[in-house]
C-alpha cells in the first residue's frame, strides 16, 4: 500500500533539515517497502517570492490529497516587515486552519545522553516525559476582530480570544485519549482567574474529565504552570492548553532537553482511516509534522542545523499517519543510537567537542538504520 507524503520544506534551515529527513525515510522505505511517495510544494517566504502568497492553493490541495504532510520551517528576515500584508507564517497558520489540524502534539522527553546540555540541573530534568497538547486552530490566533486601526485616541489594535465549547471539548478529549497510553494524568492549563475564555475552558475540561474517571486530572493557571514546568517537570504527563499558552509553554518546555533542535511535533485533524501496513490493519489519522524550531536565519545556508527534530517528526508521521509503528520505532532508535554514540551537531556540542554538519548527522542516522 503506497503512502503519499506532501513535503513543504519552507525557508531557511527548513529546506536543509527536510532533505535529511526525506533521505532517512527513503532508506527505511528501501528496507521495509512502505511505498512512500513524496511530492513537494513551495510555501512560506519562497512562495511569497514566487507567487506573491505564502500558501498557494496548490499546497493546500497537495496536503488534502496526501496521507501525511511534512513541514520544515518558514520565515526569514527578508519577509519580516511587520506591515507586510503577506507573511511566511501565514503558510503554517493557513495549513493548520484549512486542514482543521486542531490538536498539536509536542512530546518533551530529554535523552539521557544529553542531560548535560540542558541549562537546568540534571536531577530536575532526568526522567521527564511530557506530552503537551496545544489547541491549534482557535483562540487568539484566529479570533475576529483582529486588526489595527485608528481610533479617537490614535493607533489601536485588537485581537480576540474566542473559543466554542466544541473546540475545547475535542482537544481535551484527545489529551485524555492519549493519557490512557501513558501515565494516566492530564493537566489542563488556563487563566481562569482573569479570562472568560479560560473559565469556559476550565468548565468544559472538567466535563471531559468527568467522562474519564480513571484518569487523574488537575487544572493549573498558566503563570503557575510556567513555574512548575521548570521546578518540577517530572510531575507532568499530558498537558493540554489553548493555542497561545501552548505556543509559549512549548518553547519553555523545549529547554528541558537542552535544544530546540531535538523536538518534533504533530498537528492532527479529523481525517481518519485505516491502513494495512507491516502485516497489520492500523487506524491512522492525517497530520502535519514539523520540528518545533523555526527557520533559524542566523545559521541558514551553513549546513550546520540539527536535523534530528525533523527526523523525529518523520518518525511521528510514520506511526500516527501511516501506521508504520515498527519503522517509526527503528527511526527513533537510530536517533537515540547516534546520540548515545556521542555524535553531536553544533547546538548540542559542548566546548571543544566535535560537531557534525546537518548532512553528516543525517548520514549517521541512515548508517544506523542500515546497520
Ligand atoms: C509554533 C510557531 C508558530 C506559532 C509561528 C511560526 C506562527 O511559533 O509553531 O510554535 O506561533 O504557532
Ligand atoms: Mg512557537
PDB file of N, CA, C and O in Angstrom, residues 90-136:
ATOM      1  N   UNK A  90       1.900  32.873   7.511  1.00  0.00           N
ATOM      2  CA  UNK A  90       0.544  32.564   7.026  1.00  0.00           C
ATOM      3  C   UNK A  90       0.479  31.157   6.431  1.00  0.00           C
ATOM      4  O   UNK A  90      -0.597  30.555   6.369  1.00  0.00           O
ATOM      5  N   UNK A  91       1.620  30.652   5.990  1.00  0.00           N
ATOM      6  CA  UNK A  91       1.634  29.287   5.429  1.00  0.00           C
ATOM      7  C   UNK A  91       1.287  28.273   6.519  1.00  0.00           C
ATOM      8  O   UNK A  91       0.426  27.408   6.342  1.00  0.00           O
ATOM      9  N   UNK A  92       1.946  28.387   7.659  1.00  0.00           N
ATOM     10  CA  UNK A  92       1.699  27.441   8.754  1.00  0.00           C
ATOM     11  C   UNK A  92       0.292  27.626   9.297  1.00  0.00           C
ATOM     12  O   UNK A  92      -0.459  26.665   9.466  1.00  0.00           O
ATOM     13  N   UNK A  93      -0.045  28.880   9.558  1.00  0.00           N
ATOM     14  CA  UNK A  93      -1.362  29.137  10.155  1.00  0.00           C
ATOM     15  C   UNK A  93      -2.467  28.709   9.188  1.00  0.00           C
ATOM     16  O   UNK A  93      -3.477  28.136   9.591  1.00  0.00           O
ATOM     17  N   UNK A  94      -2.249  28.953   7.901  1.00  0.00           N
ATOM     18  CA  UNK A  94      -3.246  28.604   6.886  1.00  0.00           C
ATOM     19  C   UNK A  94      -3.402  27.092   6.759  1.00  0.00           C
ATOM     20  O   UNK A  94      -4.516  26.582   6.665  1.00  0.00           O
ATOM     21  N   UNK A  95      -2.290  26.377   6.757  1.00  0.00           N
ATOM     22  CA  UNK A  95      -2.376  24.911   6.670  1.00  0.00           C
ATOM     23  C   UNK A  95      -3.127  24.352   7.874  1.00  0.00           C
ATOM     24  O   UNK A  95      -3.997  23.496   7.753  1.00  0.00           O
ATOM     25  N   UNK A  96      -2.799  24.871   9.059  1.00  0.00           N
ATOM     26  CA  UNK A  96      -3.474  24.392  10.266  1.00  0.00           C
ATOM     27  C   UNK A  96      -4.979  24.617  10.148  1.00  0.00           C
ATOM     28  O   UNK A  96      -5.776  23.731  10.449  1.00  0.00           O
ATOM     29  N   UNK A  97      -5.338  25.824   9.725  1.00  0.00           N
ATOM     30  CA  UNK A  97      -6.761  26.189   9.685  1.00  0.00           C
ATOM     31  C   UNK A  97      -7.491  25.439   8.570  1.00  0.00           C
ATOM     32  O   UNK A  97      -8.548  24.845   8.777  1.00  0.00           O
ATOM     33  N   UNK A  98      -6.906  25.467   7.362  1.00  0.00           N
ATOM     34  CA  UNK A  98      -7.562  24.843   6.201  1.00  0.00           C
ATOM     35  C   UNK A  98      -7.754  23.345   6.400  1.00  0.00           C
ATOM     36  O   UNK A  98      -8.739  22.764   5.964  1.00  0.00           O
ATOM     37  N   UNK A  99      -6.783  22.708   7.048  1.00  0.00           N
ATOM     38  CA  UNK A  99      -6.847  21.258   7.219  1.00  0.00           C
ATOM     39  C   UNK A  99      -7.461  20.885   8.569  1.00  0.00           C
ATOM     40  O   UNK A  99      -7.522  19.727   8.931  1.00  0.00           O
ATOM     41  N   UNK A 100      -7.883  21.890   9.306  1.00  0.00           N
ATOM     42  CA  UNK A 100      -8.506  21.706  10.625  1.00  0.00           C
ATOM     43  C   UNK A 100      -7.646  20.847  11.547  1.00  0.00           C
ATOM     44  O   UNK A 100      -8.127  19.902  12.177  1.00  0.00           O
ATOM     45  N   UNK A 101      -6.372  21.221  11.623  1.00  0.00           N
ATOM     46  CA  UNK A 101      -5.426  20.466  12.455  1.00  0.00           C
ATOM     47  C   UNK A 101      -5.484  21.038  13.867  1.00  0.00           C
ATOM     48  O   UNK A 101      -4.653  21.843  14.265  1.00  0.00           O
ATOM     49  N   UNK A 102      -6.475  20.616  14.614  1.00  0.00           N
ATOM     50  CA  UNK A 102      -6.759  21.308  15.884  1.00  0.00           C
ATOM     51  C   UNK A 102      -5.923  20.819  17.059  1.00  0.00           C
ATOM     52  O   UNK A 102      -5.842  21.483  18.081  1.00  0.00           O
ATOM     53  N   UNK A 103      -5.313  19.655  16.925  1.00  0.00           N
ATOM     54  CA  UNK A 103      -4.568  19.112  18.076  1.00  0.00           C
ATOM     55  C   UNK A 103      -3.082  19.023  17.767  1.00  0.00           C
ATOM     56  O   UNK A 103      -2.659  18.249  16.911  1.00  0.00           O
ATOM     57  N   UNK A 104      -2.298  19.823  18.441  1.00  0.00           N
ATOM     58  CA  UNK A 104      -0.861  19.862  18.214  1.00  0.00           C
ATOM     59  C   UNK A 104      -0.157  19.118  19.348  1.00  0.00           C
ATOM     60  O   UNK A 104      -0.248  19.496  20.511  1.00  0.00           O
ATOM     61  N   UNK A 105       0.524  18.038  18.980  1.00  0.00           N
ATOM     62  CA  UNK A 105       1.183  17.194  19.977  1.00  0.00           C
ATOM     63  C   UNK A 105       2.668  17.532  20.023  1.00  0.00           C
ATOM     64  O   UNK A 105       3.352  17.429  19.007  1.00  0.00           O
ATOM     65  N   UNK A 106       3.148  17.915  21.185  1.00  0.00           N
ATOM     66  CA  UNK A 106       4.568  18.245  21.329  1.00  0.00           C
ATOM     67  C   UNK A 106       5.173  17.445  22.476  1.00  0.00           C
ATOM     68  O   UNK A 106       5.107  17.852  23.635  1.00  0.00           O
ATOM     69  N   UNK A 107       5.745  16.298  22.169  1.00  0.00           N
ATOM     70  CA  UNK A 107       6.358  15.480  23.210  1.00  0.00           C
ATOM     71  C   UNK A 107       7.688  16.076  23.670  1.00  0.00           C
ATOM     72  O   UNK A 107       8.461  16.555  22.850  1.00  0.00           O
ATOM     73  N   UNK A 108       7.927  16.035  24.956  1.00  0.00           N
ATOM     74  CA  UNK A 108       9.172  16.552  25.520  1.00  0.00           C
ATOM     75  C   UNK A 108       9.773  15.465  26.402  1.00  0.00           C
ATOM     76  O   UNK A 108       9.260  15.188  27.481  1.00  0.00           O
ATOM     77  N   UNK A 109      10.811  14.833  25.883  1.00  0.00           N
ATOM     78  CA  UNK A 109      11.402  13.716  26.613  1.00  0.00           C
ATOM     79  C   UNK A 109      12.914  13.801  26.462  1.00  0.00           C
ATOM     80  O   UNK A 109      13.458  13.355  25.456  1.00  0.00           O
ATOM     81  N   UNK A 110      13.582  14.392  27.443  1.00  0.00           N
ATOM     82  CA  UNK A 110      15.031  14.539  27.328  1.00  0.00           C
ATOM     83  C   UNK A 110      15.728  13.195  27.159  1.00  0.00           C
ATOM     84  O   UNK A 110      15.350  12.206  27.789  1.00  0.00           O
ATOM     85  N   UNK A 111      16.730  13.189  26.278  1.00  0.00           N
ATOM     86  CA  UNK A 111      17.530  11.983  26.060  1.00  0.00           C
ATOM     87  C   UNK A 111      18.614  11.946  27.130  1.00  0.00           C
ATOM     88  O   UNK A 111      19.282  12.949  27.377  1.00  0.00           O
ATOM     89  N   UNK A 112      18.786  10.792  27.764  1.00  0.00           N
ATOM     90  CA  UNK A 112      19.766  10.686  28.851  1.00  0.00           C
ATOM     91  C   UNK A 112      21.163  11.158  28.441  1.00  0.00           C
ATOM     92  O   UNK A 112      21.839  11.848  29.192  1.00  0.00           O
ATOM     93  N   UNK A 113      21.560  10.791  27.215  1.00  0.00           N
ATOM     94  CA  UNK A 113      22.913  11.125  26.765  1.00  0.00           C
ATOM     95  C   UNK A 113      23.140  12.634  26.694  1.00  0.00           C
ATOM     96  O   UNK A 113      24.274  13.094  26.610  1.00  0.00           O
ATOM     97  N   UNK A 114      22.048  13.410  26.705  1.00  0.00           N
ATOM     98  CA  UNK A 114      22.194  14.856  26.524  1.00  0.00           C
ATOM     99  C   UNK A 114      21.805  15.666  27.749  1.00  0.00           C
ATOM    100  O   UNK A 114      21.662  16.890  27.661  1.00  0.00           O
ATOM    101  N   UNK A 115      21.622  14.989  28.868  1.00  0.00           N
ATOM    102  CA  UNK A 115      21.145  15.716  30.049  1.00  0.00           C
ATOM    103  C   UNK A 115      22.041  16.911  30.377  1.00  0.00           C
ATOM    104  O   UNK A 115      21.569  17.952  30.824  1.00  0.00           O
ATOM    105  N   UNK A 116      23.318  16.763  30.088  1.00  0.00           N
ATOM    106  CA  UNK A 116      24.269  17.832  30.385  1.00  0.00           C
ATOM    107  C   UNK A 116      24.057  19.092  29.561  1.00  0.00           C
ATOM    108  O   UNK A 116      24.531  20.163  29.927  1.00  0.00           O
ATOM    109  N   UNK A 117      23.355  18.996  28.423  1.00  0.00           N
ATOM    110  CA  UNK A 117      23.187  20.182  27.576  1.00  0.00           C
ATOM    111  C   UNK A 117      22.052  21.078  28.059  1.00  0.00           C
ATOM    112  O   UNK A 117      21.915  22.204  27.618  1.00  0.00           O
ATOM    113  N   UNK A 118      21.211  20.576  28.959  1.00  0.00           N
ATOM    114  CA  UNK A 118      20.131  21.416  29.469  1.00  0.00           C
ATOM    115  C   UNK A 118      20.707  22.466  30.409  1.00  0.00           C
ATOM    116  O   UNK A 118      21.678  22.220  31.116  1.00  0.00           O
ATOM    117  N   UNK A 119      20.095  23.637  30.427  1.00  0.00           N
ATOM    118  CA  UNK A 119      20.543  24.670  31.365  1.00  0.00           C
ATOM    119  C   UNK A 119      20.032  24.358  32.770  1.00  0.00           C
ATOM    120  O   UNK A 119      20.442  24.977  33.737  1.00  0.00           O
ATOM    121  N   UNK A 120      19.107  23.395  32.864  1.00  0.00           N
ATOM    122  CA  UNK A 120      18.576  23.013  34.174  1.00  0.00           C
ATOM    123  C   UNK A 120      19.417  21.880  34.764  1.00  0.00           C
ATOM    124  O   UNK A 120      20.089  21.155  34.030  1.00  0.00           O
ATOM    125  N   UNK A 121      19.316  21.738  36.071  1.00  0.00           N
ATOM    126  CA  UNK A 121      20.099  20.690  36.741  1.00  0.00           C
ATOM    127  C   UNK A 121      19.641  19.306  36.296  1.00  0.00           C
ATOM    128  O   UNK A 121      18.449  19.065  36.101  1.00  0.00           O
ATOM    129  N   UNK A 122      20.608  18.416  36.170  1.00  0.00           N
ATOM    130  CA  UNK A 122      20.325  17.073  35.700  1.00  0.00           C
ATOM    131  C   UNK A 122      19.250  16.378  36.553  1.00  0.00           C
ATOM    132  O   UNK A 122      18.362  15.706  36.028  1.00  0.00           O
ATOM    133  N   UNK A 123      19.289  16.590  37.869  1.00  0.00           N
ATOM    134  CA  UNK A 123      18.319  15.887  38.720  1.00  0.00           C
ATOM    135  C   UNK A 123      16.894  16.404  38.528  1.00  0.00           C
ATOM    136  O   UNK A 123      15.930  15.739  38.881  1.00  0.00           O
ATOM    137  N   UNK A 124      16.754  17.605  37.950  1.00  0.00           N
ATOM    138  CA  UNK A 124      15.409  18.140  37.679  1.00  0.00           C
ATOM    139  C   UNK A 124      14.874  17.560  36.371  1.00  0.00           C
ATOM    140  O   UNK A 124      13.695  17.257  36.218  1.00  0.00           O
ATOM    141  N   UNK A 125      15.773  17.379  35.413  1.00  0.00           N
ATOM    142  CA  UNK A 125      15.372  17.041  34.050  1.00  0.00           C
ATOM    143  C   UNK A 125      15.311  15.541  33.775  1.00  0.00           C
ATOM    144  O   UNK A 125      14.529  15.077  32.945  1.00  0.00           O
ATOM    145  N   UNK A 126      16.135  14.788  34.493  1.00  0.00           N
ATOM    146  CA  UNK A 126      16.211  13.350  34.224  1.00  0.00           C
ATOM    147  C   UNK A 126      14.849  12.682  34.450  1.00  0.00           C
ATOM    148  O   UNK A 126      14.210  12.884  35.480  1.00  0.00           O
ATOM    149  N   UNK A 127      14.416  11.903  33.480  1.00  0.00           N
ATOM    150  CA  UNK A 127      13.160  11.181  33.623  1.00  0.00           C
ATOM    151  C   UNK A 127      11.927  11.955  33.187  1.00  0.00           C
ATOM    152  O   UNK A 127      10.813  11.447  33.247  1.00  0.00           O
ATOM    153  N   UNK A 128      12.107  13.194  32.753  1.00  0.00           N
ATOM    154  CA  UNK A 128      10.952  13.972  32.284  1.00  0.00           C
ATOM    155  C   UNK A 128      10.361  13.316  31.042  1.00  0.00           C
ATOM    156  O   UNK A 128      11.089  12.874  30.148  1.00  0.00           O
ATOM    157  N   UNK A 129       9.044  13.209  31.009  1.00  0.00           N
ATOM    158  CA  UNK A 129       8.356  12.627  29.856  1.00  0.00           C
ATOM    159  C   UNK A 129       6.984  13.282  29.770  1.00  0.00           C
ATOM    160  O   UNK A 129       6.016  12.832  30.365  1.00  0.00           O
ATOM    161  N   UNK A 130       6.932  14.394  29.024  1.00  0.00           N
ATOM    162  CA  UNK A 130       5.715  15.205  28.972  1.00  0.00           C
ATOM    163  C   UNK A 130       5.181  15.202  27.539  1.00  0.00           C
ATOM    164  O   UNK A 130       5.954  15.215  26.580  1.00  0.00           O
ATOM    165  N   UNK A 131       3.875  15.188  27.405  1.00  0.00           N
ATOM    166  CA  UNK A 131       3.267  15.395  26.094  1.00  0.00           C
ATOM    167  C   UNK A 131       2.364  16.622  26.207  1.00  0.00           C
ATOM    168  O   UNK A 131       1.371  16.605  26.929  1.00  0.00           O
ATOM    169  N   UNK A 132       2.762  17.697  25.532  1.00  0.00           N
ATOM    170  CA  UNK A 132       1.919  18.893  25.538  1.00  0.00           C
ATOM    171  C   UNK A 132       0.968  18.818  24.352  1.00  0.00           C
ATOM    172  O   UNK A 132       1.396  18.539  23.232  1.00  0.00           O
ATOM    173  N   UNK A 133      -0.309  19.023  24.632  1.00  0.00           N
ATOM    174  CA  UNK A 133      -1.294  19.096  23.547  1.00  0.00           C
ATOM    175  C   UNK A 133      -1.781  20.528  23.487  1.00  0.00           C
ATOM    176  O   UNK A 133      -2.424  21.024  24.420  1.00  0.00           O
ATOM    177  N   UNK A 134      -1.450  21.167  22.402  1.00  0.00           N
ATOM    178  CA  UNK A 134      -1.790  22.566  22.219  1.00  0.00           C
ATOM    179  C   UNK A 134      -2.955  22.671  21.245  1.00  0.00           C
ATOM    180  O   UNK A 134      -2.875  22.121  20.146  1.00  0.00           O
ATOM    181  N   UNK A 135      -4.009  23.389  21.636  1.00  0.00           N
ATOM    182  CA  UNK A 135      -5.113  23.639  20.695  1.00  0.00           C
ATOM    183  C   UNK A 135      -4.547  24.527  19.593  1.00  0.00           C
ATOM    184  O   UNK A 135      -3.815  25.466  19.859  1.00  0.00           O
ATOM    185  N   UNK A 136      -4.888  24.239  18.347  1.00  0.00           N
ATOM    186  CA  UNK A 136      -4.126  24.878  17.266  1.00  0.00           C
ATOM    187  C   UNK A 136      -4.943  25.683  16.257  1.00  0.00           C
ATOM    188  O   UNK A 136      -4.374  26.363  15.405  1.00  0.00           O
TER     189      UNK A 136
END
